[in-house]
Every structure is written in C-alpha cells, then in structure tokens.
C-alpha cells in the first residue's frame, strides 16, 4: 500500500486545475493524464509548440501569455520549475488562497494513482530506456501510460495515456525531485558526478538514489556500477541485475558491430534467450537495451516481442537523432550535456562510416562547466573539430569566471561562435561531404541544427 501524501489529498479533492506552462514537454503528458482521469483543465503558455497543440486538441482552454485572470475558477494551480515565483498567475493563486503544486509534486501524486509504476533513474540513459520500455509495452499491446523526458518517435510525444495500471516514468534526481514519486519497480542505470552543485558530494548523490530505489518492491540495477551497487545495499527490495559481466542476471554475449548499432545475444543466468540488433549507435546502448529487455520480460512480454520492439527503436528525440543529409554532410542532434554522455555519443559517432565528426557543443550551466572543465576537454577531444557556443547559464549567474574559450583553447581544432545564425554559417563553411555534424547540449543548441536545415533545404 502506497503511503499517501498531502498533495494526494489535494488532487483527490479538486476538479478544476490550471497549469502554468502547460505547453512544456514535462507538463503536457501530465495534462493528458489528468484529462483522461476526468479533471477539467485550463492552462497558459508564452510559446506555441507541438505539445501545446496536443493539449489544445484535448479541448483544454489555453491562454497565450500569463495573466492573473487566467486562473479564474481553478481549485488547484500547477506550475513547472521554469516558472518564476513572481508570475502573475502564481501570485494571484496565493492572493486567493488557491493551493499550488510544483510539477514534480503533481507527478509524484499521479504515481500513487497507478498500481504498477516503473521508475527509470540514473545519471545517463534515462530517456532512452524509458522510451524503449514504453515502445516495447505499446507494441506488445500492454497499453501503458508514460511520462518521458524526450520525444518518442513512435507516438511523436513525450508521453502517452493508456488504460492499464502501468505507468512508465522517467525519474530525475535533479534537486531530489524523484523522491516525490512512489515507484513499484525501480530501474537504476548508473551513478556519475552530476548535479554536485546541489548534492555537494558523491555520497549524498548515491544516498539519494538509495532512497528512491528503496521505495520499490522490485529493482533492476546495473550490476557493474560500483556506486549503483552501493546505493542498492539494504534496500529491502528484490534485485535483478543487468550488465556486461557474466556475474549479472542478464548479460550480453556474441557482441558484434552492426550497421546501425551493436548486436548481441541476451543471456539470462546462463541461458541464451534471443539475439537483438540495436538500431541506435554506441556501446553504451547495449546496457540500455539489456535494462529495457529485463524489465519488459518481467512485465510478461515474450522475448520475441521485446526483440521486435527494440529493433524498431531508432532513439528518442535529441538522443543521437539523425536529422538528414544536407549539402553532402549528415546532420544529427543529441541532448548530451555531461562529459560522460558527450564522450559516449562522440565515440559512437566515430564508429560510424563518416570522414570526420564535427561536434557543435553548447555548455549548459556555469557550475557544471567549471566543475567538469577538464572532463569536457577530454570528451570533446574525441571529435575531429569542435564548434562551441558561449555557456548557457540557465538558472545560474556566472560566479565561477568560466567561459567556453577555457575549453576551446585546450582542444586541437576548436572555435567559439556566438549566435545560432553564426553557428550555422560556421558549420556550412566547415562541413564537407561525408562528414557527420552533431549538435550537442542540454539547452537550445538544437535551434542551430534547425537553422542549418532551413538554410540548406530538404534533406536527402
């Protein structure tokens, strides 16, 4: 029995909900879930977007722009973390005494509305594995609900609303937001040095993951990751391990490099189950595939059904997403913003059949860039050429005195370019036939890729 929290009572007692920033990629799936459960919704946003169109298609009243009068009739106001505390709608809710709830608390409350919540966590790979599990369950008629941190091409959305009791949910450790959730099944992929501006130490970060997986009854963990194993000590849950070594419950054998990714046999406790050919590049995706396979098998999906679904999975949006060939070079986009992710993506790119790999990188947050500067240099050095933008500070002020030039000057062939139009100019001038250009970062560097697409016309 899941322990109810204060927000659960609020959600149970209200009928009309207003969502500030309803068109955000994290808010839209929650709006769809609430709508399916019979809540009367309204929302507001400053920007038109595909997720916003999905919400409007549900018949939800959406206001463009934020004004106090937009919350009229609301019994609960939900807001995303990107919303400022001086937002007029949030201030009006406070003036009227209307309960307010940040998005992660709403998501947490929704996890207690389902009997089979699969929470996917870890520093890297969350979106890919959440997407993969969702795709497997959808294609095998398991009718899941899902909340994903990226766009799944199969559904062209960050989420889906199903009629079963299964909720697949990407579970992010940032500022401990995932501790609002109540997973029945936890998946822990890895633990790496990220968000240390908040956690301060790796011990604190590991303890946070320990708290999350301790809430589950069944936990799938990367048995090759030392910190993951430490986080899983004394959790009181049943544990299933996956990894590259034969000490795990699930591991690969007969690994071969394929045209689109690696192929391998899935082995469970010494028994070969099936061969899978990944259609997403990178050695790290062997582990992601194993994680998704083990979870889906535990959900009752036959191995043949998992194989078919995984082999049709070509990645989540902004996860090594091929955008097409322009002017003779291939253009791709990736969300990688941590050195470990950048290195994995660039090494995967180098294993593909291209002449050069050109990384177009936008550093994200001053704290991460300053703390991991040397690691960024090592990771980016995998590329043949690097084009960098100034650091996107996001929520931070640059008290670190860090700038992109501090990284670029340590690389063999790197340049810093300000403005996405200028980045597009540099790429078009630099890239040659047979090259792979990949835009990378956790901010809005994808806009540079879109400008390149627009400039060079239809992809081949």
CSV table of C-alpha atoms in Angstrom, one decimal:
chain,number,residue,atom,x,y,z
A,1,UNK,CA,0.0,0.0,0.0
A,2,UNK,CA,1.5,3.3,-1.1
A,3,UNK,CA,1.7,6.0,1.7
A,4,UNK,CA,-0.5,9.0,0.8
A,5,UNK,CA,0.9,12.5,1.0
A,6,UNK,CA,-0.6,15.9,1.4
A,7,UNK,CA,-0.7,16.6,-2.4
A,8,UNK,CA,-2.6,13.3,-2.9
A,9,UNK,CA,-5.4,14.6,-0.8
A,10,UNK,CA,-5.4,18.0,-2.7
A,11,UNK,CA,-5.6,16.1,-6.0
A,12,UNK,CA,-8.4,13.9,-4.7
A,13,UNK,CA,-10.5,16.9,-3.5
A,14,UNK,CA,-10.3,19.2,-6.6
A,15,UNK,CA,-11.9,19.0,-10.0
A,16,UNK,CA,-10.6,22.2,-11.9
A,17,UNK,CA,-6.9,22.5,-12.4
A,18,UNK,CA,-5.0,25.4,-14.0
A,19,UNK,CA,-1.5,24.6,-15.4
A,20,UNK,CA,1.1,27.4,-15.8
A,21,UNK,CA,3.4,26.5,-18.7
A,22,UNK,CA,1.1,23.8,-19.9
A,23,UNK,CA,2.9,23.5,-23.2
A,24,UNK,CA,6.2,22.4,-21.7
A,25,UNK,CA,7.5,19.0,-22.6
A,26,UNK,CA,7.2,17.9,-19.0
A,27,UNK,CA,3.8,19.4,-18.3
A,28,UNK,CA,2.0,18.2,-21.5
A,29,UNK,CA,2.0,14.5,-20.6
A,30,UNK,CA,0.7,15.3,-17.1
A,31,UNK,CA,-2.1,17.4,-18.6
A,32,UNK,CA,-3.0,14.4,-20.8
A,33,UNK,CA,-3.1,12.1,-17.8
A,34,UNK,CA,-5.3,14.5,-15.8
A,35,UNK,CA,-7.6,14.9,-18.7
A,36,UNK,CA,-8.0,11.1,-19.0
A,37,UNK,CA,-8.9,11.0,-15.3
A,38,UNK,CA,-11.8,13.5,-15.8
A,39,UNK,CA,-10.2,16.7,-14.4
A,40,UNK,CA,-11.3,20.0,-16.0
A,41,UNK,CA,-8.2,21.7,-17.2
A,42,UNK,CA,-7.1,25.2,-18.2
A,43,UNK,CA,-3.6,26.4,-18.9
A,44,UNK,CA,-1.3,29.2,-20.1
A,45,UNK,CA,1.9,29.4,-22.0
A,46,UNK,CA,4.0,32.1,-23.8
A,47,UNK,CA,5.0,30.0,-26.8
A,48,UNK,CA,3.3,27.9,-29.4
A,49,UNK,CA,4.6,24.4,-29.6
A,50,UNK,CA,3.7,20.8,-30.7
A,51,UNK,CA,3.0,19.8,-27.1
A,52,UNK,CA,0.7,22.8,-26.7
A,53,UNK,CA,-1.2,21.7,-29.9
A,54,UNK,CA,-1.7,18.3,-28.3
A,55,UNK,CA,-3.2,19.8,-25.2
A,56,UNK,CA,-5.5,22.1,-27.3
A,57,UNK,CA,-6.7,19.1,-29.2
A,58,UNK,CA,-8.0,17.6,-26.0
A,59,UNK,CA,-10.4,20.6,-25.7
A,60,UNK,CA,-8.4,22.3,-22.9
A,61,UNK,CA,-8.7,26.1,-22.7
A,62,UNK,CA,-5.3,27.5,-23.2
A,63,UNK,CA,-4.4,31.2,-22.7
A,64,UNK,CA,-1.4,32.7,-24.5
A,65,UNK,CA,0.5,34.8,-22.0
A,66,UNK,CA,0.3,34.8,-18.2
A,67,UNK,CA,-2.3,37.0,-16.6
A,68,UNK,CA,-4.0,36.9,-13.2
A,69,UNK,CA,-7.5,36.4,-14.7
A,70,UNK,CA,-6.4,33.1,-16.4
A,71,UNK,CA,-6.8,31.1,-13.2
A,72,UNK,CA,-10.5,32.0,-12.7
A,73,UNK,CA,-12.4,29.0,-11.4
A,74,UNK,CA,-9.3,27.0,-10.6
A,75,UNK,CA,-9.2,24.9,-7.4
A,76,UNK,CA,-5.5,24.0,-7.9
A,77,UNK,CA,-2.7,25.7,-9.8
A,78,UNK,CA,0.2,23.6,-11.1
A,79,UNK,CA,3.4,25.2,-12.3
A,80,UNK,CA,6.7,24.0,-13.8
A,81,UNK,CA,10.1,24.6,-12.2
A,82,UNK,CA,10.8,27.1,-15.0
A,83,UNK,CA,8.1,29.4,-13.7
A,84,UNK,CA,9.2,32.4,-11.7
A,85,UNK,CA,7.7,33.0,-8.3
A,86,UNK,CA,6.6,36.5,-9.4
A,87,UNK,CA,4.5,35.0,-12.2
A,88,UNK,CA,1.1,36.9,-12.1
A,89,UNK,CA,-0.9,33.7,-12.1
A,90,UNK,CA,1.1,32.1,-9.3
A,91,UNK,CA,0.8,35.4,-7.3
A,92,UNK,CA,-2.9,35.5,-7.9
A,93,UNK,CA,-3.3,31.9,-6.6
A,94,UNK,CA,-1.5,33.0,-3.4
A,95,UNK,CA,-3.7,36.0,-3.1
A,96,UNK,CA,-6.9,33.9,-3.4
A,97,UNK,CA,-5.6,31.1,-1.2
A,98,UNK,CA,-5.8,28.5,-4.0
A,99,UNK,CA,-3.4,25.5,-3.5
A,100,UNK,CA,-0.4,25.5,-5.7
A,101,UNK,CA,1.7,22.5,-6.7
A,102,UNK,CA,5.1,22.3,-8.5
A,103,UNK,CA,5.1,19.8,-11.4
A,104,UNK,CA,7.3,17.2,-9.6
A,105,UNK,CA,4.8,17.0,-6.7
A,106,UNK,CA,1.9,16.5,-9.2
A,107,UNK,CA,3.8,13.7,-10.9
A,108,UNK,CA,4.5,12.2,-7.5
A,109,UNK,CA,0.8,12.2,-6.7
A,110,UNK,CA,0.0,10.7,-10.1
A,111,UNK,CA,2.4,7.8,-9.4
A,112,UNK,CA,0.2,6.9,-6.5
A,113,UNK,CA,-2.8,6.6,-8.8
A,114,UNK,CA,-1.3,3.5,-10.6
A,115,UNK,CA,-0.6,0.0,-9.2
A,116,UNK,CA,2.4,-0.7,-11.4
A,117,UNK,CA,4.8,2.3,-11.6
A,118,UNK,CA,8.1,1.7,-13.4
A,119,UNK,CA,10.5,4.5,-12.4
A,120,UNK,CA,13.7,4.7,-14.5
A,121,UNK,CA,16.5,6.6,-12.9
A,122,UNK,CA,20.3,7.1,-13.3
A,123,UNK,CA,22.7,9.9,-14.4
A,124,UNK,CA,22.7,8.8,-18.0
A,125,UNK,CA,20.3,6.9,-20.3
A,126,UNK,CA,17.0,7.6,-18.5
A,127,UNK,CA,15.2,9.0,-21.5
A,128,UNK,CA,16.5,6.2,-23.9
A,129,UNK,CA,15.5,3.4,-21.5
A,130,UNK,CA,12.1,5.0,-20.5
A,131,UNK,CA,11.4,5.4,-24.3
A,132,UNK,CA,12.5,1.9,-25.1
A,133,UNK,CA,10.4,0.3,-22.3
A,134,UNK,CA,7.4,2.4,-23.4
A,135,UNK,CA,7.8,1.3,-27.0
A,136,UNK,CA,8.0,-2.4,-26.1
A,137,UNK,CA,4.9,-2.2,-24.0
A,138,UNK,CA,2.9,-0.2,-26.6
A,139,UNK,CA,3.8,-2.5,-29.5
A,140,UNK,CA,3.0,-5.6,-27.3
A,141,UNK,CA,-0.5,-4.3,-26.5
A,142,UNK,CA,0.2,-3.6,-22.8
A,143,UNK,CA,-1.5,-0.2,-23.1
A,144,UNK,CA,0.8,1.8,-20.7
A,145,UNK,CA,0.8,5.4,-19.6
A,146,UNK,CA,4.2,7.0,-19.9
A,147,UNK,CA,6.0,10.3,-19.0
A,148,UNK,CA,9.2,10.6,-20.9
A,149,UNK,CA,11.9,13.3,-20.8
A,150,UNK,CA,12.2,13.3,-24.6
A,151,UNK,CA,10.1,12.8,-27.7
A,152,UNK,CA,9.4,9.1,-28.6
A,153,UNK,CA,9.0,9.0,-32.4
A,154,UNK,CA,6.5,6.1,-32.2
A,155,UNK,CA,4.0,8.4,-30.6
A,156,UNK,CA,5.6,11.7,-31.6
A,157,UNK,CA,5.2,12.9,-28.0
A,158,UNK,CA,6.8,13.0,-24.5
A,159,UNK,CA,4.0,10.8,-23.1
A,160,UNK,CA,1.1,8.6,-23.8
A,161,UNK,CA,-2.1,7.8,-21.8
A,162,UNK,CA,-3.2,4.2,-21.6
A,163,UNK,CA,-5.9,2.3,-19.9
A,164,UNK,CA,-3.8,-0.2,-17.9
A,165,UNK,CA,-2.4,0.3,-14.4
A,166,UNK,CA,1.1,0.6,-15.7
A,167,UNK,CA,2.9,3.9,-15.6
A,168,UNK,CA,6.4,4.2,-17.1
A,169,UNK,CA,8.1,7.3,-15.8
A,170,UNK,CA,11.5,8.9,-16.3
A,171,UNK,CA,12.7,9.7,-12.8
A,172,UNK,CA,15.1,12.6,-12.5
A,173,UNK,CA,17.4,13.1,-9.5
A,174,UNK,CA,17.8,16.8,-10.0
A,175,UNK,CA,17.2,18.6,-6.7
A,176,UNK,CA,15.7,15.3,-5.4
A,177,UNK,CA,12.6,15.7,-7.5
A,178,UNK,CA,12.2,11.9,-8.0
A,179,UNK,CA,11.8,11.5,-4.2
A,180,UNK,CA,8.2,12.8,-4.7
A,181,UNK,CA,7.4,9.7,-6.6
A,182,UNK,CA,6.3,6.2,-5.4
A,183,UNK,CA,7.8,3.6,-7.8
A,184,UNK,CA,6.7,-0.1,-7.6
A,185,UNK,CA,9.6,-1.1,-9.9
A,186,UNK,CA,12.8,1.0,-10.0
A,187,UNK,CA,15.5,0.8,-12.7
A,188,UNK,CA,18.9,2.3,-11.7
A,189,UNK,CA,21.2,2.6,-14.8
A,190,UNK,CA,24.3,4.3,-13.4
A,191,UNK,CA,25.6,7.0,-11.0
A,192,UNK,CA,28.0,9.6,-12.2
A,193,UNK,CA,29.2,13.0,-10.9
A,194,UNK,CA,26.4,15.4,-12.0
A,195,UNK,CA,24.3,18.0,-10.1
A,196,UNK,CA,27.0,18.3,-7.5
A,197,UNK,CA,26.1,22.0,-7.1
A,198,UNK,CA,23.1,20.6,-5.3
A,199,UNK,CA,24.3,17.3,-3.8
A,200,UNK,CA,27.8,18.6,-3.0
A,201,UNK,CA,29.3,15.0,-2.6
A,202,UNK,CA,29.0,11.7,-4.5
A,203,UNK,CA,28.0,10.2,-1.1
A,204,UNK,CA,24.9,12.5,-1.0
A,205,UNK,CA,24.1,11.7,-4.6
A,206,UNK,CA,24.3,7.9,-4.0
A,207,UNK,CA,22.2,8.2,-0.9
A,208,UNK,CA,19.5,10.0,-2.9
A,209,UNK,CA,19.4,7.1,-5.4
A,210,UNK,CA,19.3,4.7,-2.4
A,211,UNK,CA,16.2,6.5,-1.1
A,212,UNK,CA,14.5,6.3,-4.5
A,213,UNK,CA,15.0,2.6,-5.2
A,214,UNK,CA,14.2,1.8,-1.5
A,215,UNK,CA,10.6,2.7,-2.2
A,216,UNK,CA,10.2,-0.1,-4.8
A,217,UNK,CA,9.3,-3.7,-4.4
A,218,UNK,CA,11.5,-4.8,-7.3
A,219,UNK,CA,14.7,-3.1,-8.5
A,220,UNK,CA,16.6,-3.6,-11.7
A,221,UNK,CA,20.2,-2.4,-11.3
A,222,UNK,CA,23.4,-2.1,-13.3
A,223,UNK,CA,25.5,-4.8,-11.5
A,224,UNK,CA,28.8,-3.5,-13.0
A,225,UNK,CA,28.5,0.0,-11.5
A,226,UNK,CA,30.2,0.3,-8.0
A,227,UNK,CA,28.1,3.2,-6.9
A,228,UNK,CA,24.9,1.6,-8.1
A,229,UNK,CA,25.6,-1.5,-6.0
A,230,UNK,CA,26.4,0.7,-3.0
A,231,UNK,CA,23.0,2.5,-3.5
A,232,UNK,CA,21.3,-0.8,-3.6
A,233,UNK,CA,22.6,-2.0,-0.3
A,234,UNK,CA,19.9,-2.8,2.3
A,235,UNK,CA,17.1,-1.6,0.2
A,236,UNK,CA,14.7,-4.4,1.2
A,237,UNK,CA,13.6,-4.9,-2.4
A,238,UNK,CA,14.0,-7.8,-4.8
A,239,UNK,CA,17.0,-7.1,-7.0
A,240,UNK,CA,17.6,-8.1,-10.6
A,241,UNK,CA,21.0,-7.2,-12.1
A,242,UNK,CA,22.0,-6.4,-15.7
A,243,UNK,CA,25.4,-5.6,-17.1
A,244,UNK,CA,28.3,-6.6,-19.4
A,245,UNK,CA,29.9,-9.1,-17.0
A,246,UNK,CA,28.6,-12.7,-16.5
A,247,UNK,CA,28.1,-12.0,-12.8
A,248,UNK,CA,24.8,-10.3,-13.7
A,249,UNK,CA,21.3,-11.9,-14.1
A,250,UNK,CA,21.1,-10.5,-17.6
A,251,UNK,CA,24.3,-10.0,-19.7
A,252,UNK,CA,25.3,-10.0,-23.4
A,253,UNK,CA,27.3,-12.4,-25.4
A,254,UNK,CA,28.5,-12.6,-29.0
A,255,UNK,CA,28.6,-8.8,-29.3
A,256,UNK,CA,29.1,-7.7,-32.9
A,257,UNK,CA,29.2,-4.3,-34.6
A,258,UNK,CA,26.2,-3.9,-36.9
A,259,UNK,CA,25.2,-1.3,-39.5
A,260,UNK,CA,23.2,0.8,-37.1
A,261,UNK,CA,24.5,-0.4,-33.7
A,262,UNK,CA,25.7,-3.5,-31.9
A,263,UNK,CA,24.0,-6.9,-32.0
A,264,UNK,CA,24.3,-9.3,-29.1
A,265,UNK,CA,22.7,-12.4,-27.5
A,266,UNK,CA,20.7,-11.8,-24.4
A,267,UNK,CA,21.7,-14.3,-21.7
A,268,UNK,CA,19.7,-14.8,-18.5
A,269,UNK,CA,21.6,-16.8,-15.8
A,270,UNK,CA,23.5,-18.8,-18.4
A,271,UNK,CA,20.6,-19.4,-20.8
A,272,UNK,CA,20.7,-17.6,-24.2
A,273,UNK,CA,17.2,-16.1,-24.8
A,274,UNK,CA,17.4,-14.3,-28.1
A,275,UNK,CA,19.7,-12.2,-30.3
A,276,UNK,CA,19.0,-8.4,-30.6
A,277,UNK,CA,20.3,-6.0,-33.2
A,278,UNK,CA,20.2,-2.4,-31.8
A,279,UNK,CA,19.3,0.4,-34.2
A,280,UNK,CA,20.9,3.1,-32.1
A,281,UNK,CA,24.7,3.5,-32.2
A,282,UNK,CA,27.0,3.3,-29.2
A,283,UNK,CA,28.4,0.6,-27.0
A,284,UNK,CA,26.6,2.1,-24.0
A,285,UNK,CA,23.3,1.3,-25.7
A,286,UNK,CA,24.0,-2.4,-25.2
A,287,UNK,CA,23.4,-1.7,-21.5
A,288,UNK,CA,20.3,0.4,-22.2
A,289,UNK,CA,18.9,-2.4,-24.3
A,290,UNK,CA,19.6,-5.0,-21.6
A,291,UNK,CA,17.9,-2.8,-19.0
A,292,UNK,CA,14.8,-2.4,-21.1
A,293,UNK,CA,14.8,-6.1,-22.1
A,294,UNK,CA,15.0,-7.3,-18.5
A,295,UNK,CA,12.2,-5.0,-17.3
A,296,UNK,CA,9.9,-5.9,-20.2
A,297,UNK,CA,10.5,-9.7,-19.7
A,298,UNK,CA,9.5,-9.2,-16.1
A,299,UNK,CA,6.3,-7.5,-17.3
A,300,UNK,CA,5.3,-10.7,-19.1
A,301,UNK,CA,6.3,-9.6,-22.7
A,302,UNK,CA,7.8,-12.5,-24.7
A,303,UNK,CA,11.4,-12.3,-25.8
A,304,UNK,CA,10.4,-12.3,-29.4
A,305,UNK,CA,8.0,-9.3,-28.8
A,306,UNK,CA,10.8,-7.4,-27.0
A,307,UNK,CA,13.3,-8.1,-29.8
A,308,UNK,CA,10.9,-6.8,-32.5
A,309,UNK,CA,10.1,-3.6,-30.5
A,310,UNK,CA,13.8,-2.9,-29.6
A,311,UNK,CA,14.9,-3.4,-33.2
A,312,UNK,CA,12.4,-0.9,-34.4
A,313,UNK,CA,13.5,1.7,-31.9
A,314,UNK,CA,15.7,4.3,-33.5
A,315,UNK,CA,16.2,6.5,-30.5
A,316,UNK,CA,14.3,9.2,-28.6
A,317,UNK,CA,14.2,12.7,-29.8
A,318,UNK,CA,17.5,14.5,-29.3
A,319,UNK,CA,19.2,11.2,-28.4
A,320,UNK,CA,21.6,10.8,-31.4
A,321,UNK,CA,18.7,11.8,-33.6
A,322,UNK,CA,19.7,11.8,-37.3
A,323,UNK,CA,18.1,14.9,-39.0
A,324,UNK,CA,19.1,14.1,-42.5
A,325,UNK,CA,21.8,14.8,-45.1
A,326,UNK,CA,22.4,18.4,-46.1
A,327,UNK,CA,25.0,19.6,-48.6
A,328,UNK,CA,26.7,16.2,-48.5
A,329,UNK,CA,27.1,16.0,-44.7
A,330,UNK,CA,24.9,14.2,-42.2
A,331,UNK,CA,23.3,16.3,-39.5
A,332,UNK,CA,22.4,14.9,-36.1
A,333,UNK,CA,21.3,16.3,-32.7
A,334,UNK,CA,21.9,15.0,-29.2
A,335,UNK,CA,21.0,16.0,-25.7
A,336,UNK,CA,24.4,15.0,-24.3
A,337,UNK,CA,25.5,17.7,-21.8
A,338,UNK,CA,27.7,15.8,-19.3
A,339,UNK,CA,31.2,14.7,-20.3
A,340,UNK,CA,30.4,11.0,-19.9
A,341,UNK,CA,27.4,11.4,-22.3
A,342,UNK,CA,29.4,13.5,-24.7
A,343,UNK,CA,32.2,11.0,-24.9
A,344,UNK,CA,29.8,8.1,-25.3
A,345,UNK,CA,28.0,9.9,-28.2
A,346,UNK,CA,31.2,11.0,-29.9
A,347,UNK,CA,32.8,7.6,-29.6
A,348,UNK,CA,29.6,6.1,-31.1
A,349,UNK,CA,29.8,8.6,-33.9
A,350,UNK,CA,33.4,7.8,-34.6
A,351,UNK,CA,32.5,4.1,-35.1
A,352,UNK,CA,30.1,5.0,-37.9
A,353,UNK,CA,31.2,5.4,-41.5
A,354,UNK,CA,31.9,9.1,-41.7
A,355,UNK,CA,35.0,11.0,-42.7
A,356,UNK,CA,35.0,13.5,-39.8
A,357,UNK,CA,32.9,14.0,-36.7
A,358,UNK,CA,32.2,17.7,-36.1
A,359,UNK,CA,30.8,18.5,-32.6
A,360,UNK,CA,28.7,21.6,-32.2
A,361,UNK,CA,28.5,22.0,-28.4
A,362,UNK,CA,26.6,24.4,-26.1
A,363,UNK,CA,27.8,24.1,-22.5
A,364,UNK,CA,24.9,24.1,-20.1
A,365,UNK,CA,25.2,25.8,-16.7
A,366,UNK,CA,28.2,27.6,-15.3
A,367,UNK,CA,28.6,25.3,-12.3
A,368,UNK,CA,28.8,22.1,-14.3
A,369,UNK,CA,31.1,23.6,-16.9
A,370,UNK,CA,33.5,24.9,-14.2
A,371,UNK,CA,33.4,21.8,-12.1
A,372,UNK,CA,33.9,19.4,-15.0
A,373,UNK,CA,36.1,21.6,-17.3
A,374,UNK,CA,38.9,19.0,-17.7
A,375,UNK,CA,36.4,16.2,-18.3
A,376,UNK,CA,34.7,18.3,-21.0
A,377,UNK,CA,38.1,18.9,-22.7
A,378,UNK,CA,38.8,15.1,-22.7
A,379,UNK,CA,35.3,14.2,-24.0
A,380,UNK,CA,35.3,16.8,-26.8
A,381,UNK,CA,38.8,15.8,-27.9
A,382,UNK,CA,37.2,12.7,-29.4
A,383,UNK,CA,35.7,14.9,-32.2
A,384,UNK,CA,37.8,15.9,-35.2
A,385,UNK,CA,36.6,19.5,-34.9
A,386,UNK,CA,34.6,21.4,-32.2
A,387,UNK,CA,32.4,24.4,-32.7
A,388,UNK,CA,31.3,25.8,-29.3
A,389,UNK,CA,28.8,28.5,-28.2
A,390,UNK,CA,29.0,30.6,-25.1
A,391,UNK,CA,27.8,28.8,-22.0
A,392,UNK,CA,24.0,28.7,-21.5
A,393,UNK,CA,23.7,29.7,-17.8
A,394,UNK,CA,20.0,28.7,-17.5
A,395,UNK,CA,19.1,29.4,-13.9
A,396,UNK,CA,22.6,30.4,-12.8
A,397,UNK,CA,24.8,33.5,-12.5
A,398,UNK,CA,28.4,33.1,-13.6
A,399,UNK,CA,30.1,33.5,-10.3
A,400,UNK,CA,32.7,30.9,-11.5
A,401,UNK,CA,34.5,33.1,-14.1
A,402,UNK,CA,34.2,30.2,-16.6
A,403,UNK,CA,33.8,30.7,-20.3
A,404,UNK,CA,33.7,28.4,-23.4
A,405,UNK,CA,37.1,29.7,-24.5
A,406,UNK,CA,38.6,28.0,-21.5
A,407,UNK,CA,37.7,24.7,-23.0
A,408,UNK,CA,38.2,25.5,-26.7
A,409,UNK,CA,41.8,26.7,-26.2
A,410,UNK,CA,42.8,23.3,-24.9
A,411,UNK,CA,41.4,21.5,-27.9
A,412,UNK,CA,43.3,20.9,-31.2
A,413,UNK,CA,40.7,22.3,-33.5
A,414,UNK,CA,38.0,24.3,-31.8
A,415,UNK,CA,36.3,27.7,-32.2
A,416,UNK,CA,33.7,29.6,-30.1
A,417,UNK,CA,30.9,31.2,-32.1
A,418,UNK,CA,28.2,33.4,-30.6
A,419,UNK,CA,24.6,33.3,-32.0
A,420,UNK,CA,22.9,30.3,-33.7
A,421,UNK,CA,22.9,32.1,-37.1
A,422,UNK,CA,26.6,32.4,-36.9
A,423,UNK,CA,27.0,28.8,-35.8
A,424,UNK,CA,25.0,27.7,-38.9
A,425,UNK,CA,27.4,29.9,-41.0
A,426,UNK,CA,30.4,28.2,-39.4
A,427,UNK,CA,29.0,24.7,-39.9
A,428,UNK,CA,28.1,25.3,-43.6
A,429,UNK,CA,31.5,26.8,-44.2
A,430,UNK,CA,33.4,23.9,-42.4
A,431,UNK,CA,31.5,20.7,-43.1
A,432,UNK,CA,32.4,18.7,-46.1
A,433,UNK,CA,30.8,15.8,-48.0
A,434,UNK,CA,31.0,12.6,-45.9
A,435,UNK,CA,31.2,14.4,-42.5
A,436,UNK,CA,28.9,14.0,-39.6
A,437,UNK,CA,27.9,17.2,-37.8
A,438,UNK,CA,26.2,16.7,-34.4
A,439,UNK,CA,24.7,19.5,-32.3
A,440,UNK,CA,25.0,18.7,-28.6
A,441,UNK,CA,23.8,20.2,-25.3
A,442,UNK,CA,21.1,20.3,-22.7
A,443,UNK,CA,19.9,23.8,-23.7
A,444,UNK,CA,18.6,25.1,-27.1
A,445,UNK,CA,21.5,24.2,-29.4
A,446,UNK,CA,19.0,22.2,-31.5
A,447,UNK,CA,17.9,25.6,-32.9
A,448,UNK,CA,21.2,25.8,-34.7
A,449,UNK,CA,20.5,22.5,-36.4
A,450,UNK,CA,17.1,23.7,-37.4
A,451,UNK,CA,18.6,26.9,-39.0
A,452,UNK,CA,21.1,24.7,-40.9
A,453,UNK,CA,18.1,22.6,-42.2
A,454,UNK,CA,16.2,25.7,-43.2
A,455,UNK,CA,19.3,27.2,-45.0
A,456,UNK,CA,20.2,24.0,-47.0
A,457,UNK,CA,16.7,22.9,-47.8
A,458,UNK,CA,15.2,19.4,-48.0
A,459,UNK,CA,17.3,16.5,-46.6
A,460,UNK,CA,18.3,13.6,-48.8
